[in-house]
Short mmCIF file of C-alpha atoms in Angstrom, two decimals:
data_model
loop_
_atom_site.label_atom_id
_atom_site.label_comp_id
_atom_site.label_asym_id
_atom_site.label_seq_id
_atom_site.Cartn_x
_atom_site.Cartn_y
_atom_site.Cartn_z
CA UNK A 192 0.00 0.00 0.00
CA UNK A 193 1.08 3.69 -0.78
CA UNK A 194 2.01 5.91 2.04
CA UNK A 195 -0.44 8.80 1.79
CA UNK A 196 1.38 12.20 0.61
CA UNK A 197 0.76 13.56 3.88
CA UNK A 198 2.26 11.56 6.49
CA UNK A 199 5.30 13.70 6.28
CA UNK A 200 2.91 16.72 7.16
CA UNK A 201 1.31 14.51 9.91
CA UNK A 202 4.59 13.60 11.67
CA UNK A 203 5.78 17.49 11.45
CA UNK A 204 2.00 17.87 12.85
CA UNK A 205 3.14 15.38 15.46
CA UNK A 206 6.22 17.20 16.65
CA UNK A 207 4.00 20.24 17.01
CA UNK A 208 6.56 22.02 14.49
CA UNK A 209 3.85 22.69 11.97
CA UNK A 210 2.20 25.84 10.46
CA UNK A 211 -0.43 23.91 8.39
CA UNK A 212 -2.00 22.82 11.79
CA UNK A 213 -5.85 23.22 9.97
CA UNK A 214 -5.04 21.44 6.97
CA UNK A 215 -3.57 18.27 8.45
CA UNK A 216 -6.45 18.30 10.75
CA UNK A 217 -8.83 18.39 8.01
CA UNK A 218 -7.45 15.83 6.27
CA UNK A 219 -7.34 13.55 9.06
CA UNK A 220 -10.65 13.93 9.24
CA UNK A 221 -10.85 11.95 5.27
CA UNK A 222 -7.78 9.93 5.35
CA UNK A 223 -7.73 6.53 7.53
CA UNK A 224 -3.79 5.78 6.43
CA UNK A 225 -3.04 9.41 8.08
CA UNK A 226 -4.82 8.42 11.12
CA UNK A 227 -3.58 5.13 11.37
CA UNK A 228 -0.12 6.61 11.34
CA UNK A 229 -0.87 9.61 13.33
CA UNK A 230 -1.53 6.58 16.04
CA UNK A 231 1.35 4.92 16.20
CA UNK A 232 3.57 7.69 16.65
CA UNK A 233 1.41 8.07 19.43
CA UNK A 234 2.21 4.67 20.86
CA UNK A 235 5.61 5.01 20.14
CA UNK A 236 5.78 8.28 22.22
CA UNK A 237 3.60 6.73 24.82
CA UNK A 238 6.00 3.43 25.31
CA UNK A 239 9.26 5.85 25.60
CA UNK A 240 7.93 7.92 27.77
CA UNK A 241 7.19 4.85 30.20
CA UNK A 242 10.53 3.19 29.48
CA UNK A 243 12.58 6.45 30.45
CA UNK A 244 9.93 6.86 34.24
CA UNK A 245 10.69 3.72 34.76
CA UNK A 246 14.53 3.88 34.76
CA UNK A 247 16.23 3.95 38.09
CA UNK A 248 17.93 7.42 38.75
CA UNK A 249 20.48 8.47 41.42
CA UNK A 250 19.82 11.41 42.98
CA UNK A 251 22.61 13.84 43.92
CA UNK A 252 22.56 12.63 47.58
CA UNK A 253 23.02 8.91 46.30
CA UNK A 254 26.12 9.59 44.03
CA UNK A 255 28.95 9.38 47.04
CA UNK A 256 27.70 5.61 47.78
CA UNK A 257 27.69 4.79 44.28
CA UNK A 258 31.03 6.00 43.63
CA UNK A 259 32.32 4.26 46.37
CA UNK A 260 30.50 1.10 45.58
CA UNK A 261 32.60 1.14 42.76
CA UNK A 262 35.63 1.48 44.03
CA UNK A 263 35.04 -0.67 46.91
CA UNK A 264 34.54 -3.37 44.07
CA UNK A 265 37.83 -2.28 42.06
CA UNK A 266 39.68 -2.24 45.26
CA UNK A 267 38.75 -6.10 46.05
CA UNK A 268 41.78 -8.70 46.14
CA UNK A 269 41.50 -10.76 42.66
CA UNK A 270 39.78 -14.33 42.91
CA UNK A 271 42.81 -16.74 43.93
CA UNK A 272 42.43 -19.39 40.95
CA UNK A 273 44.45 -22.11 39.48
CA UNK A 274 44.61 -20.33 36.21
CA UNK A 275 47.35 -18.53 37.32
CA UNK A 276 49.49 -20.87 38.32
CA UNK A 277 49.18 -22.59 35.06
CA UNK A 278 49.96 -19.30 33.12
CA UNK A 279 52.95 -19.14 35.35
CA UNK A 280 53.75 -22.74 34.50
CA UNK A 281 53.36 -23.07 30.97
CA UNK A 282 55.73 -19.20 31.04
CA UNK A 283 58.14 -20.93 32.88
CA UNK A 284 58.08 -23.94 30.01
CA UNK A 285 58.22 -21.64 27.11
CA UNK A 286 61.09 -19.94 28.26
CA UNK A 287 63.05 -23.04 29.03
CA UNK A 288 62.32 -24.09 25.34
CA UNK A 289 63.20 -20.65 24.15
CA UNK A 290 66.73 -20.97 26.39
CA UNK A 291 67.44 -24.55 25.30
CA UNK A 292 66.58 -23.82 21.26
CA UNK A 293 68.79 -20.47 21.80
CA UNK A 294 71.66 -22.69 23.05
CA UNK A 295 71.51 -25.05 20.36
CA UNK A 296 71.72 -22.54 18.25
CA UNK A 297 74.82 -20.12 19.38
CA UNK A 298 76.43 -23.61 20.33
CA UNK A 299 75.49 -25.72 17.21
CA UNK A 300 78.35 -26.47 14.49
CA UNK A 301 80.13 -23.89 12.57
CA UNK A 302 80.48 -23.63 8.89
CA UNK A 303 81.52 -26.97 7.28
CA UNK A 304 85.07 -27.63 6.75
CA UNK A 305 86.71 -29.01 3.70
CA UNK A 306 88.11 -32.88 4.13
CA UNK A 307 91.37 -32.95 5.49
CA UNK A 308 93.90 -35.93 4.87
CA UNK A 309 95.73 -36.46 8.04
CA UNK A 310 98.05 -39.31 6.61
CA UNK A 311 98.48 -42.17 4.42
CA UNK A 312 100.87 -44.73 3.33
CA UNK A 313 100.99 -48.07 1.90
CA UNK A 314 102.75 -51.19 2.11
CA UNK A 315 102.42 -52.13 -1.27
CA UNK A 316 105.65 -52.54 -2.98
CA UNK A 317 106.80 -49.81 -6.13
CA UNK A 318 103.21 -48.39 -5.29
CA UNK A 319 102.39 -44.25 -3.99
CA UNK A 320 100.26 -42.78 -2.49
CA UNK A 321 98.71 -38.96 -3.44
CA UNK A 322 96.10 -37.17 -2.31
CA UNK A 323 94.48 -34.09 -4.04
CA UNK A 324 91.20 -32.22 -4.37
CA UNK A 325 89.27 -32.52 -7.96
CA UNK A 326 88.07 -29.57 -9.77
CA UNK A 327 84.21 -30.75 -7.97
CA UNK A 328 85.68 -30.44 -4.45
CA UNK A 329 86.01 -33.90 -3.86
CA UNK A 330 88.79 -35.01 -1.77
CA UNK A 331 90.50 -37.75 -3.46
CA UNK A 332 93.20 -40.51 -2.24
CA UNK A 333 94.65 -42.29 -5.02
CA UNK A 334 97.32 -45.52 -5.08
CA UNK A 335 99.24 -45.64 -8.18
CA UNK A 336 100.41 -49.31 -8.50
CA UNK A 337 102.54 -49.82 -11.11
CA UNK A 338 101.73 -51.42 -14.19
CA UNK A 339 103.59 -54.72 -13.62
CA UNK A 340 101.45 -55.64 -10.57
CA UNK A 341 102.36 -58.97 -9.50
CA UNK A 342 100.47 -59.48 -6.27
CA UNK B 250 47.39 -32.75 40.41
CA UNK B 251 48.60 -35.17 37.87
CA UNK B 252 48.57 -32.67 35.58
CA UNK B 253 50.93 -30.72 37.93
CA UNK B 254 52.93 -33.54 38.41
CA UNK B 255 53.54 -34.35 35.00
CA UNK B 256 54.22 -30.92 34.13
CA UNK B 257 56.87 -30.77 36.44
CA UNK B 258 58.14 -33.67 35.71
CA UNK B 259 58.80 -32.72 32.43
CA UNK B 260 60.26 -29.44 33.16
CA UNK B 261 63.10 -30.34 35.90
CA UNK B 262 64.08 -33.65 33.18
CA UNK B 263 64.44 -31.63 29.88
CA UNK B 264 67.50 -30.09 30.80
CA UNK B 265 68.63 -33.28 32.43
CA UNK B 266 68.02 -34.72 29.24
CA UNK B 267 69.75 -32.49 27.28
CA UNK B 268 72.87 -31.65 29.71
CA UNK B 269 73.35 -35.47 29.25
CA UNK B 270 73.26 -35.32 25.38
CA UNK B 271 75.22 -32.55 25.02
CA UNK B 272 77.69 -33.69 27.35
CA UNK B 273 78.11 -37.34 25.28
CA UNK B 274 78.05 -35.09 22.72
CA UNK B 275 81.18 -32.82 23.81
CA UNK B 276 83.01 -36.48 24.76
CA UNK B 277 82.79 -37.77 21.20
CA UNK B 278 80.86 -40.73 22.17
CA UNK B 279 78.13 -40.32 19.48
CA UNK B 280 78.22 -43.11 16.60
CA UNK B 281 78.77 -41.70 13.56
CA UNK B 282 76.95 -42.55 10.25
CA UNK B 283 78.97 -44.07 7.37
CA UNK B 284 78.20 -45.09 3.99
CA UNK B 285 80.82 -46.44 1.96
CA UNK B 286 80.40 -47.86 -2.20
CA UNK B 287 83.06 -49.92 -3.26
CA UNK B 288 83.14 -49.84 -7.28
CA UNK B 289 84.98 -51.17 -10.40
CA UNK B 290 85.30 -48.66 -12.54
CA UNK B 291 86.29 -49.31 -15.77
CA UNK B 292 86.51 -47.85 -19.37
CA UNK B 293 84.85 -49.29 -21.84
CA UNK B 294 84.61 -46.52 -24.26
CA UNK B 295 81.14 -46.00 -23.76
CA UNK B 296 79.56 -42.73 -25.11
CA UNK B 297 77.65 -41.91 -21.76
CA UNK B 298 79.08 -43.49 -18.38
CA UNK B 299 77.35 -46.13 -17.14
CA UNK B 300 76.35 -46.98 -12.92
CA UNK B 301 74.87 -49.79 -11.75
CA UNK B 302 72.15 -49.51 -9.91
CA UNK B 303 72.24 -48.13 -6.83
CA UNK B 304 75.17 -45.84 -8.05
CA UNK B 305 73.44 -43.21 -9.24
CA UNK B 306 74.33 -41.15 -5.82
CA UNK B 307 78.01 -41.25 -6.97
CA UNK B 308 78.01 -39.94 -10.03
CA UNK B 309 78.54 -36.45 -9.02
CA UNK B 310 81.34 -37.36 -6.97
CA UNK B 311 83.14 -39.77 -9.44
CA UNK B 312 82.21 -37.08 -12.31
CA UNK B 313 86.20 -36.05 -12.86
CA UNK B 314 87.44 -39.67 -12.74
CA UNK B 315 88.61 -40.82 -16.54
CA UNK B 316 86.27 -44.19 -16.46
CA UNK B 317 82.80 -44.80 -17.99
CA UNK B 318 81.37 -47.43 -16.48
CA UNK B 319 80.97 -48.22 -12.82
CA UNK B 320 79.96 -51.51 -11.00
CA UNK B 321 78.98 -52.35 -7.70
CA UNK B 322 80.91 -54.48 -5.32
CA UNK B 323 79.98 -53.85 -2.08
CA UNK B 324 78.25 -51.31 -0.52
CA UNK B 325 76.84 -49.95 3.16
CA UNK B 326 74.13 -47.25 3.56
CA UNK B 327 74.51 -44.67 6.79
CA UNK B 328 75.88 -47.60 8.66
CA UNK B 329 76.21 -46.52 12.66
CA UNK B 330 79.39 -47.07 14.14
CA UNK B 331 80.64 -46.40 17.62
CA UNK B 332 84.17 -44.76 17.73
CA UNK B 333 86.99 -46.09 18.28
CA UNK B 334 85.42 -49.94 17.31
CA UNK B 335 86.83 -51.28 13.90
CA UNK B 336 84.50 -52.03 11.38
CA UNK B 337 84.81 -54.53 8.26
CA UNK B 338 83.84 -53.71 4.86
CA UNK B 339 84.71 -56.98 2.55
CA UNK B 340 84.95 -55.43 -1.10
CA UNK B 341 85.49 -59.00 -2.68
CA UNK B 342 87.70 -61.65 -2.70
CA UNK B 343 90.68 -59.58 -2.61
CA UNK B 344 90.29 -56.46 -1.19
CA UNK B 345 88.70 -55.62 2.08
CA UNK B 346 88.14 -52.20 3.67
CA UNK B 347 88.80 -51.80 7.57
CA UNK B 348 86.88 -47.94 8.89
CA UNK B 349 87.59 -46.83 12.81
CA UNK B 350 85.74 -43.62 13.77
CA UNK B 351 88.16 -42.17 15.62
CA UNK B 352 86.65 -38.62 16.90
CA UNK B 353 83.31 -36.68 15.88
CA UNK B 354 84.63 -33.27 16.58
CA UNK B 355 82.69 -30.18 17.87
CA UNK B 356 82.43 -28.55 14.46
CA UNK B 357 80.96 -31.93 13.27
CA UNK B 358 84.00 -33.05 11.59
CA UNK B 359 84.25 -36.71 11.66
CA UNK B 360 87.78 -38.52 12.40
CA UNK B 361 88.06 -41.58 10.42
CA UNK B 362 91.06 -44.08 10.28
CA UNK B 363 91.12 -46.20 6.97
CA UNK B 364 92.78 -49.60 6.23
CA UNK B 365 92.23 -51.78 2.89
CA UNK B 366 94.18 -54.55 2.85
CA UNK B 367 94.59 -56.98 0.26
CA UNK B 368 94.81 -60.67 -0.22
CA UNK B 369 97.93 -61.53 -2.08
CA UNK B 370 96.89 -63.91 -5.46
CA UNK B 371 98.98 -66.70 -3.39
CA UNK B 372 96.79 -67.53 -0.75
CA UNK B 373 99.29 -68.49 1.73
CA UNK B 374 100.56 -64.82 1.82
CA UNK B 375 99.70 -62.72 4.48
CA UNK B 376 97.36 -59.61 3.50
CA UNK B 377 98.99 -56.71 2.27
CA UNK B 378 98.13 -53.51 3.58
CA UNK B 379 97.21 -51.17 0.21
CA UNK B 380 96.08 -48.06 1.94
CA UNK B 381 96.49 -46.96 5.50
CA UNK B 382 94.92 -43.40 6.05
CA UNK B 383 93.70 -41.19 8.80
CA UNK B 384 91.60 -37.83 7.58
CA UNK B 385 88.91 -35.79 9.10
CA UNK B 386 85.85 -36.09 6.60
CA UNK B 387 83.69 -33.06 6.03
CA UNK B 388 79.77 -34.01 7.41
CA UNK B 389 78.19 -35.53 4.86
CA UNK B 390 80.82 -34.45 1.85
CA UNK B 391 82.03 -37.88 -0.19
CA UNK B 392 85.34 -38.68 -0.24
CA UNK B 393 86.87 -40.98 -2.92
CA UNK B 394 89.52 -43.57 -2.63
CA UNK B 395 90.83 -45.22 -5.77
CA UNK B 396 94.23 -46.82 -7.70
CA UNK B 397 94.19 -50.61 -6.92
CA UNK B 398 94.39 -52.64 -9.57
CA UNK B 399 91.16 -55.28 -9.67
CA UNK B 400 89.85 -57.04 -13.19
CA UNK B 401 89.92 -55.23 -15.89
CA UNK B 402 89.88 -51.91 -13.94
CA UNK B 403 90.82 -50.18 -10.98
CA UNK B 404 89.27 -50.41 -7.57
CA UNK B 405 87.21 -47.58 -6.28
CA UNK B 406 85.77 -46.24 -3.24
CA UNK B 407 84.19 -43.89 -2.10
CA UNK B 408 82.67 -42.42 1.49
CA UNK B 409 81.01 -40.44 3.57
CA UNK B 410 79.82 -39.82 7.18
CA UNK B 411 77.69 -37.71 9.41
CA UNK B 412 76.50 -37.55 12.95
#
């Protein structure tokens, strides 16, 4: 259904900010959507209106106990619970871990070394030993036996 | 309260735990890990090399050797081995490979003391005693050992060994 052209008048009639007070009253008097929406503001005012009597107010006499009903509760010694010693254990935990990883890292191996050949020799007769690193890095031992290998 | 308990538990023994480890660490009492392949590597002219199977994880490290073809002997795979006990690699019939860990050092260098010895054609002869060596082997960097005669080739090795 379309709102009636005037319900914009009625609500200004409402708020008692009008200056076409006759008009709108005349055509209340023809148009049911007008009323119909004249009366719900009307509720709507009405149910306010109760809500905000209904509120609880502190008077100026009552404000000195209220504010120190709140600090009376701020002031209170925490709830002793559990909770906290649990926080305090699983703190304690983490920074072991976080001590124990640290170590293992500042104390963990340094940069790798190249292969070092501490000594060789052989028994084999008319045979050497060298040692050398190839062009790839690897560390190579080699026994050159000569040709005429009789064992 | 078991809860607690286990929590607590497990707190005091962690750095137990790990003052223990590190300290068999710092002593040099961890095995080590050694792998060794024992090869004949020969050339056969081939136009691409050629690796058994199994060997493909050498070819890098044998890439600047003059052969083509490489066979498998013998082989052991991250083998753990306690230091200072002697361990026995046979290669084949004539050749067998003798590793002591010696030291795992702080830096994770790994002391190794090598010893192939080889059985003389005449059985009666006492082994002969090709290669005695004693290096300190980069973790987990392959090392190659090769010259003996064997076959039709020559008689390679090579190894590695970590933590």
């Amino acid at each position: 259904m379309a709102a009636c052209h005037w319900e914009r008048k009625v609500t200004t009639y409402f708020d008692q900010e009008t200056v076409e007070k006759d008009a709108v009253e005349t055509h209340l008097l023809v148009c049911a959507d007008c009323r119909e929406h004249l009366d719900i503001l009307e509720t709507v005012r009405q149910y306010t209106t109760e809500v905000r009597e209904n509120t609880p107010k502190i008077r100026d006499e009552q404000m000195p106990a209220f504010m120190r009903g709140i600090e009376d509760a701020l002031a209170e010694a925490p709830v002793k619970s559990h909770k906290s010693l649990w926080a305090m254990l699983s703190l304690v935990t983490a920074a072991l871990v976080m001590a124990v990883a640290t170590f293992s890292i500042f104390t963990g191996p340094g940069p790798a070394k190249a292969t070092e050949i501490e000594s060789v020799s052989t028994e084999l007769e008319g045979a050497t030993v060298e040692w050398y690193d190839m062009d790839n890095g690897v560390t190579t031992v080699w026994i050159n036996v000569s040709e005429d290998d009789v064992w | 309260m078991r809860k607690v308990l286990l929590l607590w538990l497990s707190v005091t023994l962690l750095p137990g735990v790990y003052a223990s480890v590190l300290a068999q660490e710092a002593s040099g009492d961890v095995p080590v890990k050694v792998s060794v392949w024992a090869v004949l590597a020969t050339h056969e002219q081939r136009e691409q090399p050629h690796f058994d199977r199994g060997l493909e994880v050498i070819r890098s490290t044998v890439s600047e050797l003059r052969y083509d073809t490489y066979r498998h002997l013998n082989a052991i795979r991250q083998q753990s081995m306690k230091i200072n006990d002697e361990y026995r690699l046979v290669v084949n019939d004539r050749y067998t490979l003798y590793i002591k860990p010696l030291a795992c050092d702080d830096d994770g260098m790994i002391r190794l003391q090598l010893r192939m010895e080889m059985q003389p054609r005449d059985r009666d002869k006492e082994p002969v005693v090709v290669l005695q060596s004693r290096q300190v082997l980069s973790p987990n960097q392959k090392m190659i050992i090769g010259g003996p005669r064997l076959e039709d080739g020559d008689l390679v090795i090579v190894l590695e060994a970590s933590k």
